[in-house]
């Protein structure tokens, strides 16, 4: 196990902000369009965190034009340029999957 | 002509993922591949057969049988826990000597390998798990017949069950090979291989890693 962690260490990112399930994050993702590269932000509530070390990921959910959109981010991916914590929100669950069944104003 | 490709012995350590230069995540199996000691050079059949007997992971002499202890003593190597033969071509055979230690460095990033090991045992499994049968619908009055295999043959002609009909039985815990897996990374000084995808067996089980029989290595492609 130790050897496997060592392999992942190279890819670990420094300066990842501390955040918890329930917080709202703004994730700046690198998007490649042909030769050009630009940043696109995805803002959403963290509804779950998974994995450790290089495998760590977070599931973000947001409501886009009335439609629920979820995206899983590998936190240590080089495609993620920056992560900002937009809002802190204490919750009492480790996973907020129940928000999928609620829509509109009830998501809070 | 049949080609015999060089291989190594190794141990599955586990799986993880790494990122490529263009930012893609790749799932890899970490394999401790070597150091392997050449215990014996084998050739026979009037020069048509050449093989290296490799030993991997030194163990205790007392846990081996007397004949094996004698075999290692004669070779002058420590007693190994895992001993397998790798067949090589006559030309390649000349480059090796008994007692020589080889490691993961014989592989290059981008090479393809075939990995063999003992698959995880699943015990006595039914036909759905073992042969991917579809089973039966739970409605229309099906009674105690959800995961059965159905008919296994015809009638008094042919009057027997054909060979190869899928039935329940032992699944797994048998030698399995996965072909054409790409080597994503070689860590030569630690004898580690990162092999893209999954390989047979549980973590800690022994593997035979050979250069892929159906693909050329990076050096050969040039």
XYZ file of N, CA, C and O in Angstrom, chain A residues 23-107:
340
model
N -20.407 22.790 1.088
C -19.845 24.054 0.618
C -20.107 24.213 -0.877
O -20.281 23.247 -1.602
N -20.104 25.458 -1.295
C -20.219 25.724 -2.718
C -18.846 26.101 -3.263
O -18.173 26.965 -2.715
N -18.429 25.412 -4.312
C -17.101 25.640 -4.873
C -17.201 26.227 -6.266
O -18.164 26.010 -6.989
N -16.142 26.966 -6.611
C -16.009 27.422 -7.987
C -14.743 26.754 -8.525
O -13.640 27.025 -8.050
N -14.924 25.846 -9.456
C -13.792 25.089 -9.990
C -13.460 25.611 -11.381
O -14.313 25.639 -12.271
N -12.213 26.053 -11.549
C -11.787 26.545 -12.861
C -11.130 25.393 -13.606
O -10.081 24.895 -13.205
N -11.749 24.971 -14.691
C -11.260 23.825 -15.452
C -10.629 24.311 -16.745
O -11.145 25.207 -17.408
N -9.506 23.698 -17.087
C -8.855 24.023 -18.364
C -9.618 23.331 -19.485
O -9.922 22.144 -19.404
N -9.929 24.089 -20.505
C -10.620 23.525 -21.662
C -9.741 23.734 -22.881
O -9.243 24.835 -23.112
N -9.527 22.687 -23.613
C -8.675 22.787 -24.791
C -9.553 22.840 -26.030
O -10.379 21.964 -26.259
N -9.407 23.895 -26.804
C -10.154 23.996 -28.056
C -9.130 24.063 -29.160
O -8.595 25.124 -29.457
N -8.860 22.957 -29.763
C -7.793 22.904 -30.772
C -6.472 23.214 -30.105
O -6.027 22.470 -29.243
N -5.870 24.324 -30.486
C -4.587 24.701 -29.910
C -4.755 25.540 -28.660
O -3.939 25.532 -27.777
N -5.860 26.277 -28.658
C -6.041 27.239 -27.567
C -6.506 26.576 -26.286
O -7.203 25.567 -26.303
N -6.142 27.189 -25.200
C -6.576 26.683 -23.911
C -7.232 27.821 -23.148
O -6.721 28.931 -23.136
N -8.381 27.552 -22.566
C -9.022 28.597 -21.771
C -9.597 27.982 -20.502
O -9.637 26.765 -20.356
N -10.028 28.845 -19.612
C -10.569 28.369 -18.342
C -12.085 28.494 -18.343
O -12.643 29.447 -18.873
N -12.710 27.507 -17.776
C -14.149 27.567 -17.621
C -14.453 27.235 -16.167
O -13.821 26.348 -15.591
N -15.382 27.977 -15.592
C -15.674 27.736 -14.177
C -16.967 26.953 -14.032
O -17.905 27.118 -14.795
N -16.967 26.069 -13.066
C -18.185 25.317 -12.726
C -18.439 25.593 -11.256
O -17.600 25.327 -10.402
N -19.586 26.191 -10.963
C -19.908 26.512 -9.581
C -21.022 25.594 -9.115
O -22.065 25.509 -9.765
N -20.787 24.913 -8.026
C -21.822 24.022 -7.536
C -21.570 23.610 -6.100
O -20.486 23.826 -5.550
N -22.593 22.999 -5.529
C -22.499 22.559 -4.144
C -21.851 21.169 -4.093
O -22.150 20.307 -4.920
N -20.957 20.987 -3.140
C -20.327 19.682 -2.976
C -21.342 18.742 -2.335
O -21.792 18.981 -1.223
N -21.725 17.681 -3.061
C -22.686 16.752 -2.465
C -22.013 15.459 -2.049
O -22.655 14.559 -1.525
N -20.715 15.344 -2.276
C -20.013 14.157 -1.800
C -18.534 14.255 -2.089
O -18.126 14.872 -3.064
N -17.746 13.691 -1.195
C -16.302 13.570 -1.433
C -15.951 12.101 -1.357
O -16.531 11.349 -0.590
N -14.989 11.714 -2.153
C -14.682 10.310 -2.280
C -13.189 10.140 -2.477
O -12.545 10.991 -3.087
N -12.645 9.051 -1.982
C -11.263 8.700 -2.268
C -10.260 9.492 -1.450
O -10.595 10.467 -0.785
N -9.006 9.041 -1.515
C -7.956 9.727 -0.789
C -6.729 9.770 -1.673
O -6.646 9.072 -2.681
N -5.771 10.588 -1.285
C -4.542 10.705 -2.055
C -4.826 11.202 -3.457
O -5.640 12.113 -3.654
N -4.213 10.546 -4.428
C -4.348 11.001 -5.807
C -5.734 10.688 -6.362
O -6.187 11.287 -7.324
N -6.437 9.767 -5.708
C -7.754 9.366 -6.209
C -8.893 10.241 -5.681
O -10.048 9.955 -5.951
N -8.562 11.268 -4.890
C -9.604 12.061 -4.249
C -10.466 12.769 -5.288
O -9.957 13.318 -6.263
N -11.775 12.720 -5.091
C -12.670 13.405 -6.008
C -13.812 14.031 -5.228
O -14.058 13.689 -4.074
N -14.483 14.973 -5.874
C -15.637 15.618 -5.271
C -16.733 15.704 -6.319
O -16.470 15.950 -7.495
N -17.982 15.468 -5.889
C -19.118 15.597 -6.792
C -19.791 16.935 -6.528
O -20.147 17.246 -5.393
N -19.918 17.720 -7.578
C -20.545 19.027 -7.456
C -21.883 19.004 -8.168
O -22.018 18.389 -9.224
N -22.853 19.675 -7.554
C -24.181 19.732 -8.164
C -24.627 21.173 -8.249
O -24.430 21.949 -7.306
N -25.202 21.523 -9.369
C -25.777 22.847 -9.487
C -27.039 22.748 -10.313
O -27.289 21.739 -10.972
N -27.847 23.792 -10.214
C -29.052 23.833 -11.026
C -28.787 24.806 -12.163
O -28.528 25.985 -11.935
N -28.781 24.282 -13.382
C -28.493 25.112 -14.538
C -29.753 25.220 -15.390
O -30.235 24.217 -15.900
N -30.287 26.399 -15.508
C -31.539 26.647 -16.258
C -32.609 25.659 -15.838
O -33.259 25.030 -16.683
N -32.746 25.463 -14.543
C -33.804 24.606 -14.027
C -33.513 23.123 -14.106
O -34.313 22.299 -13.695
N -32.339 22.784 -14.652
C -32.001 21.368 -14.785
C -30.824 21.046 -13.862
O -29.830 21.774 -13.854
N -30.931 19.992 -13.095
C -29.834 19.621 -12.206
C -28.652 19.097 -13.001
O -28.801 18.280 -13.894
N -27.452 19.614 -12.697
C -26.248 19.164 -13.390
C -25.239 18.726 -12.338
O -24.986 19.449 -11.380
N -24.698 17.540 -12.513
C -23.683 17.076 -11.575
C -22.397 16.810 -12.314
O -22.393 16.355 -13.454
N -21.288 17.086 -11.655
C -20.013 16.821 -12.290
C -19.040 16.323 -11.220
O -18.998 16.870 -10.111
N -18.301 15.284 -11.552
C -17.322 14.728 -10.620
C -15.943 15.241 -11.007
O -15.546 15.140 -12.168
N -15.251 15.835 -10.069
C -13.916 16.361 -10.333
C -12.869 15.536 -9.601
O -13.008 15.292 -8.401
N -11.837 15.125 -10.334
C -10.661 14.543 -9.693
C -9.853 15.713 -9.168
O -9.343 16.514 -9.950
N -9.765 15.832 -7.858
C -9.222 17.060 -7.281
C -7.777 17.309 -7.672
O -7.328 18.440 -7.743
N -7.011 16.237 -7.904
C -5.601 16.420 -8.218
C -5.323 16.479 -9.710
O -4.171 16.463 -10.128
N -6.378 16.536 -10.504
C -6.183 16.549 -11.951
C -5.489 17.827 -12.406
O -5.822 18.923 -11.955
N -4.532 17.698 -13.311
C -3.887 18.898 -13.842
C -4.838 19.750 -14.681
O -4.512 20.895 -15.008
N -5.990 19.222 -15.041
C -6.958 19.997 -15.803
C -7.674 21.023 -14.931
O -8.363 21.902 -15.432
N -7.541 20.883 -13.628
C -8.166 21.854 -12.727
C -7.137 22.910 -12.371
O -6.100 22.615 -11.772
N -7.416 24.116 -12.802
C -6.447 25.187 -12.598
C -6.550 25.739 -11.175
O -5.543 26.041 -10.536
N -7.757 25.894 -10.689
C -7.944 26.592 -9.426
C -9.276 26.164 -8.812
O -10.235 25.897 -9.525
N -9.333 26.113 -7.506
C -10.599 25.850 -6.817
C -10.807 26.937 -5.776
O -9.914 27.217 -4.979
N -11.963 27.579 -5.831
C -12.277 28.588 -4.824
C -13.486 28.119 -4.032
O -14.387 27.510 -4.583
N -13.469 28.431 -2.758
C -14.646 28.144 -1.939
C -15.529 29.390 -1.983
O -15.148 30.448 -1.509
N -16.692 29.255 -2.587
C -17.570 30.406 -2.754
C -18.452 30.612 -1.529
O -18.813 31.739 -1.187
N -18.806 29.528 -0.854
C -19.745 29.647 0.251
C -19.566 28.452 1.168
O -19.398 27.322 0.699
N -19.588 28.725 2.463
C -19.528 27.611 3.429
C -20.939 27.324 3.915
O -21.721 28.244 4.150
N -21.242 26.095 4.058
C -22.574 25.761 4.550
C -22.506 24.473 5.360
O -22.255 23.409 4.821
N -22.697 24.581 6.671
C -22.624 23.370 7.490
C -23.800 22.434 7.197
O -24.940 22.881 7.139
N -23.511 21.180 6.998
C -24.572 20.194 6.785
C -24.346 19.033 7.735
O -23.268 18.864 8.294
N -25.372 18.207 7.887
C -25.278 17.102 8.844
C -25.160 15.757 8.163
O -25.380 14.724 8.760
N -24.891 15.761 6.876
C -24.762 14.505 6.139
C -23.402 14.460 5.461
O -22.831 15.485 5.120
N -22.884 13.239 5.250
C -21.630 13.081 4.522
C -21.863 13.144 3.022
O -20.999 13.537 2.250
N -23.050 12.734 2.590
C -23.398 12.770 1.177
C -24.748 13.458 1.052
O -25.682 13.124 1.777
N -24.844 14.389 0.121
C -26.102 15.132 -0.023
C -26.897 14.645 -1.225
O -27.473 15.427 -1.968
N -26.907 13.331 -1.408
C -27.586 12.788 -2.579
C -29.092 13.070 -2.536
O -29.754 13.031 -3.563
N -29.625 13.342 -1.326
C -31.058 13.593 -1.231
C -31.465 14.862 -1.961
O -32.628 15.036 -2.309
N -30.488 15.752 -2.230
C -30.851 16.994 -2.927
C -31.320 16.705 -4.357
O -31.963 17.529 -4.982
N -31.005 15.507 -4.859
C -31.408 15.177 -6.223
C -32.932 15.062 -6.336
O -33.496 15.312 -7.383
N -33.551 14.670 -5.244
C -35.000 14.499 -5.285
C -35.734 15.807 -5.055
O -36.927 15.902 -5.215
N -34.989 16.819 -4.599
C -35.650 18.091 -4.314
C -35.260 19.089 -5.386
O -34.144 19.073 -5.889
N -36.188 19.935 -5.738
C -35.889 20.899 -6.790
C -36.210 22.302 -6.315
O -36.886 22.494 -5.307
N -35.744 23.277 -7.067
C -36.067 24.675 -6.805
C -35.563 25.133 -5.461
O -34.450 24.836 -5.060
N -36.418 25.828 -4.757
C -36.041 26.460 -3.501
C -35.776 25.466 -2.392
O -35.170 25.797 -1.377
N -36.193 24.229 -2.605
C -36.060 23.249 -1.532
C -34.625 22.708 -1.401
O -34.335 21.971 -0.480
N -33.758 23.076 -2.347
C -32.412 22.489 -2.304
C -31.609 22.950 -1.103
O -30.612 22.347 -0.763
